[in-house]
Coordinates of N, CA and C in Angstrom, one line a residue:
M7 N -6.4 -1.8 -13.0 CA -6.5 -0.4 -13.2 C -5.1 0.2 -13.7
K8 N -5.2 1.0 -14.7 CA -3.9 1.5 -15.2 C -3.4 2.7 -14.4
N9 N -2.2 3.1 -14.7 CA -1.5 4.1 -13.9 C -2.3 5.4 -13.9
G10 N -2.8 5.8 -15.1 CA -3.6 7.0 -15.2 C -4.8 7.1 -14.3
M11 N -5.5 6.0 -14.2 CA -6.6 5.9 -13.3 C -6.2 6.0 -11.8
Q12 N -5.1 5.4 -11.5 CA -4.5 5.5 -10.1 C -4.2 7.0 -9.8
Q13 N -3.6 7.6 -10.7 CA -3.2 9.0 -10.5 C -4.4 9.9 -10.4
T14 N -5.4 9.7 -11.1 CA -6.7 10.4 -11.0 C -7.3 10.2 -9.6
R15 N -7.3 9.0 -9.2 CA -7.9 8.6 -7.9 C -7.1 9.3 -6.8
K16 N -5.8 9.3 -6.8 CA -5.0 9.9 -5.8 C -5.2 11.4 -5.8
Q17 N -5.3 12.0 -7.0 CA -5.5 13.5 -7.1 C -6.8 13.9 -6.5
I18 N -7.8 13.1 -6.8 CA -9.2 13.4 -6.2 C -9.1 13.3 -4.7
L19 N -8.5 12.3 -4.2 CA -8.4 12.1 -2.8 C -7.6 13.2 -2.1
W20 N -6.5 13.6 -2.7 CA -5.7 14.7 -2.1 C -6.6 16.0 -2.1
G21 N -7.3 16.2 -3.3 CA -8.1 17.4 -3.4 C -9.2 17.4 -2.3
L22 N -9.9 16.3 -2.1 CA -10.9 16.2 -1.1 C -10.3 16.5 0.3
L23 N -9.1 15.9 0.6 CA -8.5 16.2 1.9 C -8.2 17.6 2.1
I24 N -7.7 18.3 1.1 CA -7.3 19.7 1.2 C -8.6 20.5 1.4
V25 N -9.7 20.2 0.7 CA -10.9 20.9 0.9 C -11.4 20.7 2.3
A26 N -11.4 19.5 2.8 CA -11.8 19.2 4.1 C -11.0 20.0 5.2
A27 N -9.7 20.1 5.0 CA -8.8 20.8 5.9 C -9.2 22.3 5.8
G28 N -9.5 22.8 4.6 CA -9.9 24.2 4.5 C -11.2 24.5 5.2
V29 N -12.1 23.6 5.0 CA -13.4 23.8 5.7 C -13.3 23.8 7.2
A30 N -12.4 22.8 7.7 CA -12.2 22.7 9.1 C -11.6 24.0 9.7
F31 N -10.6 24.6 8.9 CA -10.0 25.8 9.4 C -10.9 27.0 9.4
L32 N -11.8 27.0 8.3 CA -12.8 28.1 8.3 C -13.8 28.0 9.5
M33 N -14.2 26.7 9.7 CA -15.1 26.5 10.9 C -14.4 26.9 12.2
N34 N -13.1 26.6 12.3 CA -12.4 27.0 13.5 C -12.3 28.5 13.7
R35 N -12.1 29.1 12.6 CA -12.0 30.6 12.6 C -13.4 31.3 13.0
E36 N -14.5 30.6 12.7 CA -15.8 31.1 13.0 C -16.3 30.5 14.3
D37 N -15.4 29.9 15.1 CA -15.7 29.3 16.4 C -16.9 28.2 16.3
M38 N -16.9 27.5 15.2 CA -17.9 26.5 15.0 C -17.3 25.1 15.2
L39 N -16.0 25.0 15.3 CA -15.3 23.8 15.4 C -13.9 24.0 16.1
E40 N -13.5 23.2 17.0 CA -12.2 23.3 17.6 C -11.3 22.3 16.8
V41 N -10.4 22.9 16.0 CA -9.5 22.1 15.1 C -8.6 21.2 16.0
G42 N -8.2 21.7 17.1 CA -7.3 21.0 18.0 C -7.8 19.6 18.3
M43 N -9.1 19.4 18.5 CA -9.7 18.1 18.8 C -9.6 17.2 17.6
L44 N -9.5 17.7 16.4 CA -9.4 16.8 15.3 C -8.1 16.0 15.2
W45 N -7.0 16.5 15.9 CA -5.7 15.9 15.9 C -5.9 14.4 16.3
T46 N -6.8 14.1 17.2 CA -7.0 12.7 17.6 C -7.3 11.8 16.4
W47 N -8.0 12.4 15.4 CA -8.5 11.6 14.3 C -7.6 11.6 13.1
W48 N -6.3 12.1 13.2 CA -5.5 12.1 12.0 C -5.2 10.8 11.4
P49 N -5.1 9.7 12.2 CA -4.9 8.4 11.6 C -5.9 8.0 10.5
V50 N -7.1 8.6 10.6 CA -8.1 8.4 9.6 C -7.6 8.7 8.2
I51 N -6.8 9.8 8.1 CA -6.3 10.2 6.8 C -5.4 9.0 6.2
L52 N -4.6 8.4 7.1 CA -3.8 7.3 6.6 C -4.7 6.1 6.3
L53 N -5.7 5.9 7.0 CA -6.7 4.8 6.8 C -7.3 5.0 5.4
I54 N -7.7 6.3 5.1 CA -8.3 6.6 3.8 C -7.4 6.3 2.7
F55 N -6.1 6.6 2.8 CA -5.1 6.3 1.8 C -4.9 4.8 1.6
G56 N -4.9 4.1 2.7 CA -4.8 2.7 2.7 C -6.0 2.0 2.0
L57 N -7.2 2.5 2.3 CA -8.4 2.0 1.7 C -8.4 2.3 0.2
N58 N -7.9 3.5 -0.2 CA -7.8 3.9 -1.6 C -6.9 2.9 -2.3
N59 N -5.8 2.4 -1.7 CA -5.0 1.5 -2.4 C -5.6 0.1 -2.4
L60 N -6.5 -0.2 -1.5 CA -7.1 -1.5 -1.5 C -8.3 -1.6 -2.5
I61 N -8.9 -0.5 -2.9 CA -10.0 -0.5 -3.8 C -9.4 -0.7 -5.2
L62 N -9.7 -1.8 -5.8 CA -9.3 -2.1 -7.2 C -7.8 -1.9 -7.4
P63 N -6.9 -2.6 -6.6 CA -5.5 -2.4 -6.7 C -5.0 -2.9 -8.1
A64 N -3.9 -2.3 -8.6 CA -3.4 -2.6 -9.8 C -2.4 -3.8 -9.7
D65 N -1.8 -4.0 -8.6 CA -0.9 -5.1 -8.4 C -0.8 -5.5 -6.9
G66 N 0.0 -6.5 -6.7 CA 0.2 -7.0 -5.3 C 0.8 -6.0 -4.4
K67 N 1.8 -5.3 -4.9 CA 2.5 -4.3 -4.1 C 1.5 -3.2 -3.6
Q68 N 0.7 -2.7 -4.5 CA -0.3 -1.7 -4.1 C -1.2 -2.2 -3.1
F69 N -1.7 -3.5 -3.2 CA -2.6 -4.1 -2.3 C -1.9 -4.2 -0.9
M70 N -0.7 -4.7 -0.9 CA 0.0 -4.9 0.4 C 0.4 -3.5 1.0
D71 N 0.7 -2.6 0.2 CA 0.9 -1.2 0.8 C -0.4 -0.7 1.4
G72 N -1.5 -0.9 0.8 CA -2.8 -0.4 1.3 C -3.1 -1.2 2.6
L73 N -2.8 -2.5 2.6 CA -3.1 -3.3 3.9 C -2.2 -2.8 5.0
G74 N -0.9 -2.5 4.7 CA 0.0 -2.0 5.7 C -0.4 -0.6 6.2
Q75 N -0.9 0.2 5.3 CA -1.3 1.5 5.8 C -2.5 1.5 6.7
V76 N -3.4 0.6 6.3 CA -4.6 0.4 7.2 C -4.2 -0.2 8.6
A77 N -3.3 -1.1 8.6 CA -2.8 -1.7 9.8 C -2.1 -0.7 10.7
F78 N -1.2 0.2 10.0 CA -0.5 1.2 10.7 C -1.5 2.2 11.3
A79 N -2.5 2.6 10.6 CA -3.5 3.6 11.0 C -4.2 3.0 12.3
A80 N -4.6 1.8 12.2 CA -5.3 1.1 13.3 C -4.4 1.1 14.5
W81 N -3.1 0.7 14.3 CA -2.2 0.6 15.5 C -2.0 2.0 16.1
F82 N -1.7 3.0 15.2 CA -1.5 4.3 15.7 C -2.6 4.9 16.5
Y83 N -3.8 4.7 16.0 CA -5.0 5.1 16.8 C -5.1 4.4 18.1
A84 N -5.0 3.1 18.1 CA -5.1 2.3 19.3 C -4.1 2.7 20.3
A85 N -2.8 2.9 19.9 CA -1.8 3.3 20.8 C -2.0 4.7 21.3
S86 N -2.4 5.6 20.5 CA -2.6 7.0 21.0 C -3.8 7.1 21.9
E87 N -4.8 6.3 21.7 CA -6.0 6.3 22.6 C -5.9 5.3 23.7
H88 N -4.8 4.6 23.8 CA -4.6 3.6 24.8 C -5.7 2.5 24.9
L89 N -6.1 2.1 23.7 CA -7.1 1.1 23.6 C -6.5 -0.3 23.9
W90 N -7.2 -1.1 24.6 CA -6.7 -2.4 25.0 C -5.4 -2.4 25.8
G91 N -5.1 -1.3 26.4 CA -3.9 -1.1 27.2 C -2.6 -0.9 26.3
L92 N -2.8 -0.6 25.0 CA -1.7 -0.4 24.1 C -1.2 1.0 24.3
T93 N 0.1 1.1 24.2 CA 0.8 2.4 24.2 C 1.9 2.3 23.1
F94 N 2.5 3.4 22.7 CA 3.5 3.4 21.7 C 4.7 2.6 22.3
F95 N 4.9 2.6 23.6 CA 6.1 2.0 24.2 C 5.9 0.4 24.2
N96 N 4.7 0.0 24.6 CA 4.5 -1.5 24.7 C 4.0 -2.2 23.4
S97 N 3.7 -1.4 22.4 CA 3.1 -2.1 21.2 C 3.8 -1.9 19.9
W98 N 5.0 -1.3 20.0 CA 5.7 -1.1 18.7 C 6.1 -2.4 18.0
P99 N 6.4 -3.5 18.8 CA 6.7 -4.7 18.0 C 5.6 -5.2 17.1
I100 N 4.3 -4.7 17.3 CA 3.3 -5.0 16.4 C 3.6 -4.5 15.0
L101 N 4.2 -3.4 14.9 CA 4.6 -2.8 13.6 C 5.6 -3.7 12.9
V102 N 6.6 -4.2 13.7 CA 7.6 -5.1 13.1 C 6.9 -6.4 12.5
V103 N 5.9 -6.9 13.3 CA 5.2 -8.1 12.8 C 4.4 -7.8 11.5
V104 N 3.7 -6.6 11.5 CA 2.9 -6.2 10.3 C 3.9 -6.1 9.1
A105 N 5.0 -5.4 9.3 CA 6.0 -5.2 8.2 C 6.4 -6.6 7.7
G106 N 6.7 -7.5 8.6 CA 7.2 -8.8 8.1 C 6.1 -9.6 7.4
V107 N 4.9 -9.5 7.9 CA 3.8 -10.2 7.2 C 3.5 -9.6 5.8
C108 N 3.6 -8.3 5.7 CA 3.5 -7.6 4.4 C 4.6 -8.1 3.4
L109 N 5.8 -8.2 3.9 CA 6.9 -8.6 3.1 C 6.7 -10.1 2.6
V110 N 6.2 -10.9 3.5 CA 6.0 -12.3 3.2 C 4.8 -12.5 2.2
L111 N 3.8 -11.7 2.4 CA 2.6 -11.9 1.6 C 2.7 -11.1 0.2
Q112 N 3.6 -10.2 0.1 CA 3.7 -9.4 -1.2 C 4.0 -10.3 -2.4
P113 N 4.9 -11.3 -2.4 CA 5.1 -12.1 -3.5 C 3.8 -13.0 -3.9
L114 N 3.1 -13.4 -2.8 CA 1.9 -14.1 -3.1 C 0.8 -13.2 -3.7
A115 N 0.7 -12.0 -3.2 CA -0.2 -11.1 -3.8 C 0.1 -10.7 -5.2
N116 N 1.4 -10.6 -5.5 CA 1.9 -10.3 -6.9 C 1.5 -11.5 -7.8
K117 N 1.7 -12.7 -7.3 CA 1.3 -13.9 -8.1 C -0.2 -13.9 -8.4
F118 N -1.0 -13.6 -7.3 CA -2.4 -13.6 -7.5 C -2.8 -12.6 -8.5
F119 N -2.3 -11.3 -8.4 CA -2.7 -10.3 -9.3 C -2.2 -10.5 -10.8
D120 N -1.0 -11.2 -10.9 CA -0.5 -11.5 -12.2 C -1.4 -12.6 -12.9
S121 N -1.9 -13.6 -12.1 CA -2.8 -14.6 -12.6 C -4.1 -14.0 -13.0
K122 N -4.6 -13.0 -12.2 CA -5.9 -12.4 -12.5 C -5.8 -11.5 -13.8
S123 N -4.7 -10.9 -14.0 CA -4.5 -10.0 -15.2 C -4.4 -10.9 -16.4
K124 N -3.9 -12.1 -16.3 CA -3.7 -13.0 -17.5 C -5.1 -13.6 -17.8
E125 N -6.0 -13.7 -16.9 CA -7.3 -14.3 -17.1 C -8.2 -13.3 -17.9
M126 N -7.9 -12.0 -17.8 CA -8.7 -10.9 -18.4 C -8.3 -10.7 -19.8

């Protein structure tokens, strides 16, 4: 996917997120929704951006960035909700491991995407 297509996809995603925020605030104003409770779900926004990078990535860096964003969103949600006994205090080393794995795998992902682009 070329840079123009990536820019279009990001612009659409940002536009949809802004519309969703506006609708949420309007619903809050009309007492149809408590916006404060949505704070728990903010990692979903990061998850969406990560998935956006994983869908038809242009190169290995974009793919690994998307994977890292998805992993960070999952960690943040698990730590904030104390899933599996995880807290920010006891689980931050997971982020160090994820960052290291992403750094190690990025050259391999770049090589994979370079070979795929040469086949086309």
